[in-house]
Amino acid sequence: MNKIPMSSPDLTDAERQAVADVMNTPMLSMGQYVKDFEQAFCERTGAKHAIAVNSGTAGLHLCVRAAGIGKGDLVITTPFSFVASSNVMLFENAIPIFVDVDPKTGNIDTALVKDAIENTEKYLPRVGAQHAAPLRSRLKAILPVDVFGQPANMDEIMALAAAHNLIVIEDSCEALGAEYKGKPAGMLGDFGVFAFYPNKQMTTGEGGLVITNNDEHADYMRAMRNQGRAPGDTWLTHTHLGFNYRLDEMSAALGAVQMSRLDEMLEKRTQVANAYESRLQDVEGVETQFIEKSTSKMSWFVYVVRFDKSINRDELAQALIAKGIPVRPYFAPIHLQPYMVEQFGYQRGDFPITEDLGKRSLALPFSGVMSEEQVAQVCETIAELI
Ligand SMILES: *Cc1c(COP(=O)(O)O)cnc(C)c1O
């Protein structure tokens, strides 16, 4: 039997042809393909502006800059995420204020967000926050993450943000195509960010994109991705100190075809997730993904299960890998990454729910091109080993 990959992009001849078409033009960057790709996102989500960039991390970073978050500013966010969602604050010498997550979904716990707004001192890291006084005025934003393709509790987050004049950056890098109470993920905050690394729901190779309804922020982000060239600047005039965060035309052409196939690809991913669910629901000690009522559409990014405390997750993972089934612990808590511990003095036990999920969770092989037989093989092997 073929080795099962951890994840696979879902590509067809249409994508290959689109990339080849770009290669037959002289314009490999800053052309029409990026504009068309951005337009597809405006149409899909209803956003006024879409700004394509060369990674999800770059997109999040531009949002942090546009939001005016700088040295010593505080942003409430989750430690149960991919590191990029916190790193973008560190790039600007701002301070992520972590709060723990809902044990069922892994999304940021909104009761704790409220507490962190009202009692910010309690949530400051042990070290590295010397510049954070006076605290309340340093609190600038909330950065929730739509974990595993399920939107965070955005109504409550937006109500808290409105009451306290905070900006909301929605990290939807795992949730393209998901819906919260009928509204598209990414459209629920002031900014929404998507990512297109090859394991995401759709890919451009490397790539990312920001959506927003704010004209001024959109202009600023377009300038900042393009070496700081503001509208009206010539090639060698730079209003701002900018970055090169541009997406190239080959990637945009690939992405435009992927966008046209998004519903088909999401449907295939849902079928694979359903196949997993039906085969795993009766395996003792295995807990599958909980989906909130507010999630009117789940967009499956990864397939993560949790094991009962009585099962040694790491031994099981090793045994699966030895049998040719790739698996990955997911997520490793951000606050316990070496550079976070060094800068902020975090310790084990600081965010117990995040740490517990981090210890008991395992991402199984998952993609829209995975076959029913492959799902069966993974599930049977898990059941055997348990
Ligand atoms: C994938 C991802 C990103 C962005 O990743 P890039 O590799 O920079 O495109 C950001 N946040 C989360 C939660 C992600 O899963």
mmCIF file of C-alpha atoms and ligand atoms in Angstrom:
data_model
loop_
_atom_site.group_PDB
_atom_site.id
_atom_site.type_symbol
_atom_site.label_atom_id
_atom_site.label_comp_id
_atom_site.label_asym_id
_atom_site.label_seq_id
_atom_site.Cartn_x
_atom_site.Cartn_y
_atom_site.Cartn_z
ATOM 1 C CA MET A 1 0.000 0.000 0.000
ATOM 2 C CA ASN A 2 1.195 3.544 -0.770
ATOM 3 C CA LYS A 3 2.521 5.494 2.167
ATOM 4 C CA ILE A 4 -0.134 7.859 3.521
ATOM 5 C CA PRO A 5 1.045 11.518 3.526
ATOM 6 C CA MET A 6 0.393 13.825 6.522
ATOM 7 C CA SER A 7 -1.311 16.283 4.152
ATOM 8 C CA SER A 8 -1.556 16.838 0.381
ATOM 9 C CA PRO A 9 -2.494 19.758 -1.814
ATOM 10 C CA ASP A 10 -5.486 19.133 -4.095
ATOM 11 C CA LEU A 11 -4.227 20.109 -7.563
ATOM 12 C CA THR A 12 -5.544 19.534 -11.096
ATOM 13 C CA ASP A 13 -4.436 20.290 -14.655
ATOM 14 C CA ALA A 14 -6.314 23.605 -14.412
ATOM 15 C CA GLU A 15 -3.839 24.823 -11.761
ATOM 16 C CA ARG A 16 -0.862 23.530 -13.774
ATOM 17 C CA GLN A 17 -2.144 25.294 -16.897
ATOM 18 C CA ALA A 18 -2.737 28.582 -15.035
ATOM 19 C CA VAL A 19 0.837 28.632 -13.749
ATOM 20 C CA ALA A 20 2.164 27.756 -17.210
ATOM 21 C CA ASP A 21 0.119 30.616 -18.716
ATOM 22 C CA VAL A 22 1.852 33.126 -16.428
ATOM 23 C CA MET A 23 5.221 31.691 -17.453
ATOM 24 C CA ASN A 24 4.379 32.618 -21.046
ATOM 25 C CA THR A 25 4.068 36.315 -20.131
ATOM 26 C CA PRO A 26 6.857 38.681 -19.097
ATOM 27 C CA MET A 27 4.937 39.787 -16.004
ATOM 28 C CA LEU A 28 5.806 37.556 -13.076
ATOM 29 C CA SER A 29 4.969 40.040 -10.326
ATOM 30 C CA MET A 30 2.573 42.954 -9.693
ATOM 31 C CA GLY A 31 0.232 42.115 -12.554
ATOM 32 C CA GLN A 32 -3.371 41.205 -13.217
ATOM 33 C CA TYR A 33 -3.306 37.721 -11.627
ATOM 34 C CA VAL A 34 -2.862 39.117 -8.123
ATOM 35 C CA LYS A 35 -5.686 41.607 -8.740
ATOM 36 C CA ASP A 36 -8.001 38.825 -9.962
ATOM 37 C CA PHE A 37 -7.068 36.637 -6.995
ATOM 38 C CA GLU A 38 -7.890 39.471 -4.585
ATOM 39 C CA GLN A 39 -11.166 40.137 -6.408
ATOM 40 C CA ALA A 40 -12.165 36.498 -5.925
ATOM 41 C CA PHE A 41 -11.808 36.962 -2.156
ATOM 42 C CA CYS A 42 -13.893 40.145 -2.145
ATOM 43 C CA GLU A 43 -16.615 38.290 -4.034
ATOM 44 C CA ARG A 44 -16.477 35.203 -1.838
ATOM 45 C CA THR A 45 -16.440 36.994 1.541
ATOM 46 C CA GLY A 46 -18.141 40.302 0.764
ATOM 47 C CA ALA A 47 -15.072 42.189 1.998
ATOM 48 C CA LYS A 48 -14.428 45.645 0.526
ATOM 49 C CA HIS A 49 -10.668 45.047 0.269
ATOM 50 C CA ALA A 50 -8.442 42.008 -0.170
ATOM 51 C CA ILE A 51 -4.654 42.389 0.040
ATOM 52 C CA ALA A 52 -2.638 39.377 -1.113
ATOM 53 C CA VAL A 53 0.752 38.791 0.540
ATOM 54 C CA ASN A 54 3.427 36.101 0.488
ATOM 55 C CA SER A 55 2.466 34.331 3.734
ATOM 56 C CA GLY A 56 -0.200 34.258 6.413
ATOM 57 C CA THR A 57 2.403 35.518 8.851
ATOM 58 C CA ALA A 58 3.078 38.549 6.604
ATOM 59 C CA GLY A 59 -0.676 39.222 6.521
ATOM 60 C CA LEU A 60 -0.971 39.118 10.312
ATOM 61 C CA HIS A 61 2.089 41.352 10.624
ATOM 62 C CA LEU A 62 0.574 43.976 8.302
ATOM 63 C CA CYS A 63 -2.610 43.961 10.423
ATOM 64 C CA VAL A 64 -0.574 44.562 13.579
ATOM 65 C CA ARG A 65 1.133 47.506 11.864
ATOM 66 C CA ALA A 66 -2.117 48.912 10.445
ATOM 67 C CA ALA A 67 -3.715 48.656 13.889
ATOM 68 C CA GLY A 68 -0.936 50.866 15.250
ATOM 69 C CA ILE A 69 0.276 48.213 17.699
ATOM 70 C CA GLY A 70 3.821 49.061 18.791
ATOM 71 C CA LYS A 71 6.399 48.812 21.524
ATOM 72 C CA GLY A 72 4.940 47.882 24.910
ATOM 73 C CA ASP A 73 1.360 47.605 23.625
ATOM 74 C CA LEU A 74 -0.702 44.651 24.806
ATOM 75 C CA VAL A 75 -2.755 42.267 22.676
ATOM 76 C CA ILE A 76 -4.982 39.566 24.155
ATOM 77 C CA THR A 77 -4.527 36.263 22.329
ATOM 78 C CA THR A 78 -4.380 32.484 22.709
ATOM 79 C CA PRO A 79 -1.406 30.215 23.485
ATOM 80 C CA PHE A 80 -3.183 27.313 21.712
ATOM 81 C CA SER A 81 -2.237 28.251 18.145
ATOM 82 C CA PHE A 82 0.521 28.167 15.579
ATOM 83 C CA VAL A 83 3.372 30.454 16.737
ATOM 84 C CA ALA A 84 2.817 33.046 13.975
ATOM 85 C CA SER A 85 -0.298 34.467 15.671
ATOM 86 C CA SER A 86 1.813 35.615 18.645
ATOM 87 C CA ASN A 87 5.101 36.241 16.845
ATOM 88 C CA VAL A 88 3.635 39.154 14.891
ATOM 89 C CA MET A 89 3.275 41.070 18.168
ATOM 90 C CA LEU A 90 6.870 40.279 19.128
ATOM 91 C CA PHE A 91 8.094 41.591 15.736
ATOM 92 C CA GLU A 92 6.838 45.020 16.924
ATOM 93 C CA ASN A 93 8.003 44.648 20.539
ATOM 94 C CA ALA A 94 4.363 44.442 21.604
ATOM 95 C CA ILE A 95 3.353 41.927 24.298
ATOM 96 C CA PRO A 96 0.944 39.038 23.747
ATOM 97 C CA ILE A 97 -1.341 38.652 26.773
ATOM 98 C CA PHE A 98 -2.290 34.986 26.772
ATOM 99 C CA VAL A 99 -5.574 33.678 28.100
ATOM 100 C CA ASP A 100 -6.509 30.002 28.184
ATOM 101 C CA VAL A 101 -8.952 28.278 25.851
ATOM 102 C CA ASP A 102 -12.313 26.543 25.863
ATOM 103 C CA PRO A 103 -11.568 22.856 26.570
ATOM 104 C CA LYS A 104 -14.195 21.691 24.058
ATOM 105 C CA THR A 105 -13.173 23.666 20.968
ATOM 106 C CA GLY A 106 -9.644 24.876 21.744
ATOM 107 C CA ASN A 107 -10.761 28.411 20.836
ATOM 108 C CA ILE A 108 -9.996 31.413 23.063
ATOM 109 C CA ASP A 109 -12.166 31.474 26.210
ATOM 110 C CA THR A 110 -14.207 34.690 26.027
ATOM 111 C CA ALA A 111 -14.909 34.777 29.777
ATOM 112 C CA LEU A 112 -11.141 34.949 30.251
ATOM 113 C CA VAL A 113 -10.824 37.618 27.556
ATOM 114 C CA LYS A 114 -13.295 39.720 29.586
ATOM 115 C CA ASP A 115 -11.328 39.098 32.769
ATOM 116 C CA ALA A 116 -8.054 39.983 31.042
ATOM 117 C CA ILE A 117 -9.565 43.300 29.881
ATOM 118 C CA GLU A 118 -10.830 44.120 33.369
ATOM 119 C CA ASN A 119 -7.859 42.794 35.366
ATOM 120 C CA THR A 120 -4.978 43.069 32.934
ATOM 121 C CA GLU A 121 -2.288 43.040 35.667
ATOM 122 C CA LYS A 122 -3.238 39.439 36.524
ATOM 123 C CA TYR A 123 -2.403 38.290 33.010
ATOM 124 C CA LEU A 124 0.923 40.022 32.451
ATOM 125 C CA PRO A 125 3.842 37.654 31.916
ATOM 126 C CA ARG A 126 6.339 37.406 34.813
ATOM 127 C CA VAL A 127 9.053 39.263 32.929
ATOM 128 C CA GLY A 128 9.381 41.250 29.731
ATOM 129 C CA ALA A 129 6.439 43.553 30.404
ATOM 130 C CA GLN A 130 8.307 46.403 32.094
ATOM 131 C CA HIS A 131 7.027 48.880 29.537
ATOM 132 C CA ALA A 132 3.402 47.914 29.989
ATOM 133 C CA ALA A 133 2.346 50.593 32.483
ATOM 134 C CA PRO A 134 -0.105 52.227 32.742
ATOM 135 C CA LEU A 135 -1.718 49.003 31.684
ATOM 136 C CA ARG A 136 -5.221 49.788 30.535
ATOM 137 C CA SER A 137 -4.060 52.378 28.023
ATOM 138 C CA ARG A 138 -1.585 49.849 26.570
ATOM 139 C CA LEU A 139 -4.286 47.326 25.749
ATOM 140 C CA LYS A 140 -4.849 47.756 22.010
ATOM 141 C CA ALA A 141 -6.350 44.654 20.449
ATOM 142 C CA ILE A 142 -7.667 41.105 20.623
ATOM 143 C CA LEU A 143 -6.280 38.476 18.244
ATOM 144 C CA PRO A 144 -8.514 35.374 18.270
ATOM 145 C CA VAL A 145 -7.652 32.317 16.163
ATOM 146 C CA ASP A 146 -10.239 30.167 14.353
ATOM 147 C CA VAL A 147 -8.628 26.941 15.531
ATOM 148 C CA PHE A 148 -8.633 23.882 13.220
ATOM 149 C CA GLY A 149 -11.204 25.552 10.918
ATOM 150 C CA GLN A 150 -13.792 26.452 13.551
ATOM 151 C CA PRO A 151 -14.534 30.165 14.154
ATOM 152 C CA ALA A 152 -13.885 31.593 17.619
ATOM 153 C CA ASN A 153 -16.808 32.979 19.625
ATOM 154 C CA MET A 154 -16.738 36.201 17.630
ATOM 155 C CA ASP A 155 -20.002 37.826 18.788
ATOM 156 C CA GLU A 156 -18.720 37.971 22.351
ATOM 157 C CA ILE A 157 -15.260 39.056 21.267
ATOM 158 C CA MET A 158 -16.669 41.891 19.129
ATOM 159 C CA ALA A 159 -18.974 43.034 21.954
ATOM 160 C CA LEU A 160 -16.027 43.190 24.370
ATOM 161 C CA ALA A 161 -13.905 44.972 21.771
ATOM 162 C CA ALA A 162 -16.628 47.561 21.132
ATOM 163 C CA ALA A 163 -17.149 48.176 24.847
ATOM 164 C CA HIS A 164 -13.418 48.736 25.422
ATOM 165 C CA ASN A 165 -12.396 50.311 22.133
ATOM 166 C CA LEU A 166 -10.134 47.448 21.043
ATOM 167 C CA ILE A 167 -9.222 46.365 17.523
ATOM 168 C CA VAL A 168 -9.893 42.748 16.507
ATOM 169 C CA ILE A 169 -7.579 40.838 14.166
ATOM 170 C CA GLU A 170 -9.202 37.506 13.271
ATOM 171 C CA ASP A 171 -6.584 34.857 12.478
ATOM 172 C CA SER A 172 -8.579 32.764 9.996
ATOM 173 C CA CYS A 173 -5.469 31.108 8.573
ATOM 174 C CA GLU A 174 -7.019 27.720 9.416
ATOM 175 C CA ALA A 175 -10.612 28.612 8.571
ATOM 176 C CA LEU A 176 -11.025 29.710 4.955
ATOM 177 C CA GLY A 177 -14.611 28.888 3.974
ATOM 178 C CA ALA A 178 -15.870 28.388 7.541
ATOM 179 C CA GLU A 179 -18.973 30.231 8.714
ATOM 180 C CA TYR A 180 -20.012 31.606 12.099
ATOM 181 C CA LYS A 181 -23.791 32.019 12.406
ATOM 182 C CA GLY A 182 -23.950 32.198 8.606
ATOM 183 C CA LYS A 183 -21.162 34.788 8.261
ATOM 184 C CA PRO A 184 -17.806 33.997 6.615
ATOM 185 C CA ALA A 185 -14.806 33.505 8.879
ATOM 186 C CA GLY A 186 -12.361 36.374 8.407
ATOM 187 C CA MET A 187 -15.201 38.912 8.117
ATOM 188 C CA LEU A 188 -16.036 38.963 11.810
ATOM 189 C CA GLY A 189 -13.322 41.315 13.104
ATOM 190 C CA ASP A 190 -11.683 44.517 11.829
ATOM 191 C CA PHE A 191 -9.214 42.421 9.838
ATOM 192 C CA GLY A 192 -9.288 38.782 8.713
ATOM 193 C CA VAL A 193 -6.221 36.840 7.592
ATOM 194 C CA PHE A 194 -5.960 33.672 5.471
ATOM 195 C CA ALA A 195 -2.927 31.510 4.658
ATOM 196 C CA PHE A 196 -2.119 29.273 1.701
ATOM 197 C CA TYR A 197 0.765 27.032 2.747
ATOM 198 C CA PRO A 198 0.390 23.627 1.012
ATOM 199 C CA ASN A 199 -1.348 21.960 3.987
ATOM 200 C CA LYS A 200 -4.129 24.577 4.165
ATOM 201 C CA GLN A 201 -7.603 24.154 2.635
ATOM 202 C CA MET A 202 -6.278 25.787 -0.551
ATOM 203 C CA THR A 203 -2.720 26.647 -1.542
ATOM 204 C CA THR A 204 -0.623 29.076 -3.541
ATOM 205 C CA GLY A 205 2.635 27.358 -2.492
ATOM 206 C CA GLU A 206 3.490 30.102 -0.036
ATOM 207 C CA GLY A 207 0.955 32.889 0.373
ATOM 208 C CA GLY A 208 -1.549 34.744 2.473
ATOM 209 C CA LEU A 209 -4.243 37.402 2.242
ATOM 210 C CA VAL A 210 -5.866 40.054 4.436
ATOM 211 C CA ILE A 211 -9.484 41.189 4.131
ATOM 212 C CA THR A 212 -10.867 44.403 5.627
ATOM 213 C CA ASN A 213 -13.615 46.941 5.012
ATOM 214 C CA ASN A 214 -11.405 49.863 6.092
ATOM 215 C CA ASP A 215 -10.137 51.978 3.145
ATOM 216 C CA GLU A 216 -7.313 53.646 5.050
ATOM 217 C CA HIS A 217 -5.968 50.380 6.489
ATOM 218 C CA ALA A 218 -6.178 48.754 3.039
ATOM 219 C CA ASP A 219 -4.140 51.559 1.419
ATOM 220 C CA TYR A 220 -1.554 51.351 4.195
ATOM 221 C CA MET A 221 -1.233 47.553 3.925
ATOM 222 C CA ARG A 222 -0.888 47.740 0.111
ATOM 223 C CA ALA A 223 1.906 50.264 0.584
ATOM 224 C CA MET A 224 3.600 48.278 3.336
ATOM 225 C CA ARG A 225 3.642 45.005 1.357
ATOM 226 C CA ASN A 226 5.285 46.920 -1.516
ATOM 227 C CA GLN A 227 8.384 48.476 0.085
ATOM 228 C CA GLY A 228 6.373 51.344 1.567
ATOM 229 C CA ARG A 229 5.197 52.798 -1.763
ATOM 230 C CA ALA A 230 2.032 54.762 -0.976
ATOM 231 C CA PRO A 231 -0.560 55.644 -3.656
ATOM 232 C CA GLY A 232 1.106 58.240 -5.939
ATOM 233 C CA ASP A 233 4.668 57.170 -5.059
ATOM 234 C CA THR A 234 6.998 56.360 -7.972
ATOM 235 C CA TRP A 235 9.124 53.177 -8.051
ATOM 236 C CA LEU A 236 11.893 54.877 -6.089
ATOM 237 C CA THR A 237 9.761 56.961 -3.736
ATOM 238 C CA HIS A 238 8.939 55.297 -0.437
ATOM 239 C CA THR A 239 6.558 57.117 1.896
ATOM 240 C CA HIS A 240 6.921 54.415 4.562
ATOM 241 C CA LEU A 241 9.612 52.028 5.763
ATOM 242 C CA GLY A 242 7.998 49.011 4.118
ATOM 243 C CA PHE A 243 8.459 45.299 3.506
ATOM 244 C CA ASN A 244 8.521 43.076 0.471
ATOM 245 C CA TYR A 245 5.462 40.971 1.277
ATOM 246 C CA ARG A 246 4.203 40.761 -2.337
ATOM 247 C CA LEU A 247 2.608 37.602 -3.729
ATOM 248 C CA ASP A 248 3.972 36.691 -7.192
ATOM 249 C CA GLU A 249 1.836 36.104 -10.277
ATOM 250 C CA MET A 250 2.429 32.320 -10.518
ATOM 251 C CA SER A 251 1.174 31.888 -6.958
ATOM 252 C CA ALA A 252 -1.829 34.139 -7.601
ATOM 253 C CA ALA A 253 -2.744 32.238 -10.780
ATOM 254 C CA LEU A 254 -2.571 28.955 -8.887
ATOM 255 C CA GLY A 255 -4.625 30.479 -6.074
ATOM 256 C CA ALA A 256 -7.324 31.805 -8.387
ATOM 257 C CA VAL A 257 -7.982 28.302 -9.742
ATOM 258 C CA GLN A 258 -7.963 26.902 -6.199
ATOM 259 C CA MET A 259 -10.519 29.571 -5.178
ATOM 260 C CA SER A 260 -12.790 28.582 -8.065
ATOM 261 C CA ARG A 261 -12.626 24.995 -6.743
ATOM 262 C CA LEU A 262 -12.887 25.908 -3.046
ATOM 263 C CA ASP A 263 -16.387 24.551 -2.404
ATOM 264 C CA GLU A 264 -15.556 21.285 -4.155
ATOM 265 C CA MET A 265 -12.329 20.939 -2.136
ATOM 266 C CA LEU A 266 -14.041 21.771 1.177
ATOM 267 C CA GLU A 267 -16.736 19.210 0.405
ATOM 268 C CA LYS A 268 -14.104 16.509 -0.155
ATOM 269 C CA ARG A 269 -12.424 17.436 3.138
ATOM 270 C CA THR A 270 -15.776 17.206 4.924
ATOM 271 C CA GLN A 271 -16.292 13.720 3.508
ATOM 272 C CA VAL A 272 -12.877 12.575 4.744
ATOM 273 C CA ALA A 273 -13.582 14.081 8.192
ATOM 274 C CA ASN A 274 -16.952 12.315 8.272
ATOM 275 C CA ALA A 275 -15.283 9.030 7.345
ATOM 276 C CA TYR A 276 -12.876 9.471 10.263
ATOM 277 C CA GLU A 277 -15.708 10.429 12.605
ATOM 278 C CA SER A 278 -17.805 7.374 11.812
ATOM 279 C CA ARG A 279 -14.852 4.991 12.186
ATOM 280 C CA LEU A 280 -13.502 6.536 15.387
ATOM 281 C CA GLN A 281 -16.672 7.247 17.339
ATOM 282 C CA ASP A 282 -16.726 3.777 18.879
ATOM 283 C CA VAL A 283 -12.999 3.483 19.565
ATOM 284 C CA GLU A 284 -12.618 3.677 23.310
ATOM 285 C CA GLY A 285 -10.405 6.463 24.612
ATOM 286 C CA VAL A 286 -10.578 8.528 21.402
ATOM 287 C CA GLU A 287 -12.427 11.831 21.360
ATOM 288 C CA THR A 288 -13.190 13.517 18.017
ATOM 289 C CA GLN A 289 -13.682 17.216 17.185
ATOM 290 C CA PHE A 290 -16.471 19.052 18.993
ATOM 291 C CA ILE A 291 -18.391 21.481 16.794
ATOM 292 C CA GLU A 292 -20.229 24.448 18.336
ATOM 293 C CA LYS A 293 -23.798 25.323 17.324
ATOM 294 C CA SER A 294 -22.521 28.768 16.247
ATOM 295 C CA THR A 295 -20.301 27.052 13.645
ATOM 296 C CA SER A 296 -22.795 27.030 10.795
ATOM 297 C CA LYS A 297 -20.057 25.707 8.518
ATOM 298 C CA MET A 298 -16.926 23.892 9.642
ATOM 299 C CA SER A 299 -13.972 24.185 7.259
ATOM 300 C CA TRP A 300 -11.807 21.144 8.041
ATOM 301 C CA PHE A 301 -8.148 22.161 8.166
ATOM 302 C CA VAL A 302 -6.673 19.251 10.122
ATOM 303 C CA TYR A 303 -8.175 16.165 11.690
ATOM 304 C CA VAL A 304 -7.183 16.228 15.355
ATOM 305 C CA VAL A 305 -8.263 13.667 17.944
ATOM 306 C CA ARG A 306 -7.749 13.672 21.699
ATOM 307 C CA PHE A 307 -6.844 10.627 23.695
ATOM 308 C CA ASP A 308 -8.055 9.728 27.130
ATOM 309 C CA LYS A 309 -5.569 10.446 29.941
ATOM 310 C CA SER A 310 -5.046 6.679 30.348
ATOM 311 C CA ILE A 311 -3.515 6.444 26.858
ATOM 312 C CA ASN A 312 0.130 7.446 26.364
ATOM 313 C CA ARG A 313 -0.172 9.758 23.355
ATOM 314 C CA ASP A 314 3.544 9.891 22.602
ATOM 315 C CA GLU A 315 3.985 6.103 22.651
ATOM 316 C CA LEU A 316 0.951 5.702 20.430
ATOM 317 C CA ALA A 317 2.290 8.351 18.028
ATOM 318 C CA GLN A 318 5.655 6.553 17.827
ATOM 319 C CA ALA A 319 3.925 3.237 17.156
ATOM 320 C CA LEU A 320 1.803 4.784 14.394
ATOM 321 C CA ILE A 321 4.843 6.365 12.756
ATOM 322 C CA ALA A 322 6.658 3.014 12.946
ATOM 323 C CA LYS A 323 3.743 1.504 11.009
ATOM 324 C CA GLY A 324 4.069 4.162 8.295
ATOM 325 C CA ILE A 325 1.251 6.418 9.494
ATOM 326 C CA PRO A 326 2.457 9.990 9.957
ATOM 327 C CA VAL A 327 0.909 11.862 12.901
ATOM 328 C CA ARG A 328 1.793 15.063 14.716
ATOM 329 C CA PRO A 329 1.162 16.458 18.218
ATOM 330 C CA TYR A 330 -0.926 19.587 17.629
ATOM 331 C CA PHE A 331 -0.558 22.337 18.947
ATOM 332 C CA ALA A 332 2.565 22.623 21.065
ATOM 333 C CA PRO A 333 1.634 25.452 23.489
ATOM 334 C CA ILE A 334 3.158 28.755 22.357
ATOM 335 C CA HIS A 335 3.983 29.987 25.880
ATOM 336 C CA LEU A 336 6.314 27.005 26.405
ATOM 337 C CA GLN A 337 8.393 27.564 23.260
ATOM 338 C CA PRO A 338 12.008 28.232 24.320
ATOM 339 C CA TYR A 339 12.115 31.857 23.107
ATOM 340 C CA MET A 340 8.828 32.640 24.886
ATOM 341 C CA VAL A 341 10.079 31.165 28.158
ATOM 342 C CA GLU A 342 13.291 33.139 27.804
ATOM 343 C CA GLN A 343 11.581 36.461 27.077
ATOM 344 C CA PHE A 344 8.550 36.243 29.378
ATOM 345 C CA GLY A 345 9.343 33.652 32.040
ATOM 346 C CA TYR A 346 6.384 31.365 31.338
ATOM 347 C CA GLN A 347 6.244 28.079 33.236
ATOM 348 C CA ARG A 348 4.476 24.762 32.857
ATOM 349 C CA GLY A 349 1.045 25.082 34.468
ATOM 350 C CA ASP A 350 0.474 28.698 33.389
ATOM 351 C CA PHE A 351 -2.244 27.731 30.890
ATOM 352 C CA PRO A 352 -3.460 24.306 32.030
ATOM 353 C CA ILE A 353 -6.168 23.732 29.413
ATOM 354 C CA THR A 354 -3.862 24.609 26.526
ATOM 355 C CA GLU A 355 -1.204 22.323 28.003
ATOM 356 C CA ASP A 356 -3.656 19.486 28.545
ATOM 357 C CA LEU A 357 -4.924 19.736 24.955
ATOM 358 C CA GLY A 358 -1.339 19.959 23.761
ATOM 359 C CA LYS A 359 -0.515 16.719 25.593
ATOM 360 C CA ARG A 360 -3.553 14.681 24.548
ATOM 361 C CA SER A 361 -4.082 15.842 20.949
ATOM 362 C CA LEU A 362 -2.804 14.223 17.804
ATOM 363 C CA ALA A 363 -3.277 15.339 14.200
ATOM 364 C CA LEU A 364 -3.947 12.360 11.925
ATOM 365 C CA PRO A 365 -3.121 12.254 8.201
ATOM 366 C CA PHE A 366 -5.682 14.463 6.476
ATOM 367 C CA SER A 367 -6.444 16.002 3.095
ATOM 368 C CA GLY A 368 -9.238 16.213 0.561
ATOM 369 C CA VAL A 369 -7.507 13.668 -1.665
ATOM 370 C CA MET A 370 -7.271 10.997 1.042
ATOM 371 C CA SER A 371 -9.099 7.779 0.156
ATOM 372 C CA GLU A 372 -11.678 5.925 2.256
ATOM 373 C CA GLU A 373 -9.226 2.976 2.399
ATOM 374 C CA GLN A 374 -6.486 5.182 3.807
ATOM 375 C CA VAL A 375 -8.837 6.517 6.486
ATOM 376 C CA ALA A 376 -9.809 2.938 7.323
ATOM 377 C CA GLN A 377 -6.166 1.892 7.571
ATOM 378 C CA VAL A 378 -5.369 4.743 9.985
ATOM 379 C CA CYS A 379 -8.413 4.049 12.163
ATOM 380 C CA GLU A 380 -7.879 0.286 12.276
ATOM 381 C CA THR A 381 -4.248 0.764 13.242
ATOM 382 C CA ILE A 382 -5.218 3.173 16.053
ATOM 383 C CA ALA A 383 -7.863 0.775 17.342
ATOM 384 C CA GLU A 384 -5.380 -2.136 17.262
ATOM 385 C CA LEU A 385 -2.654 -0.219 19.076
ATOM 386 C CA ILE A 386 -5.042 0.989 21.789
HETATM 387 C C1 LIG B 1 -0.902 28.572 8.914
HETATM 388 C C2 LIG B 1 -1.142 29.536 9.996
HETATM 389 C C3 LIG B 1 -0.644 30.847 9.930
HETATM 390 C C4 LIG B 1 0.192 31.406 8.791
HETATM 391 O O1 LIG B 1 1.191 30.598 8.346
HETATM 392 P P1 LIG B 1 2.157 30.931 7.116
HETATM 393 O O2 LIG B 1 3.017 29.717 7.067
HETATM 394 O O3 LIG B 1 2.916 32.168 7.455
HETATM 395 O O4 LIG B 1 1.348 31.133 5.883
HETATM 396 C C5 LIG B 1 -0.986 31.716 10.949
HETATM 397 N N1 LIG B 1 -1.757 31.322 11.988
HETATM 398 C C6 LIG B 1 -2.232 30.074 12.086
HETATM 399 C C7 LIG B 1 -3.108 29.726 13.250
HETATM 400 C C8 LIG B 1 -1.927 29.129 11.106
HETATM 401 O O5 LIG B 1 -2.391 27.873 11.212
#
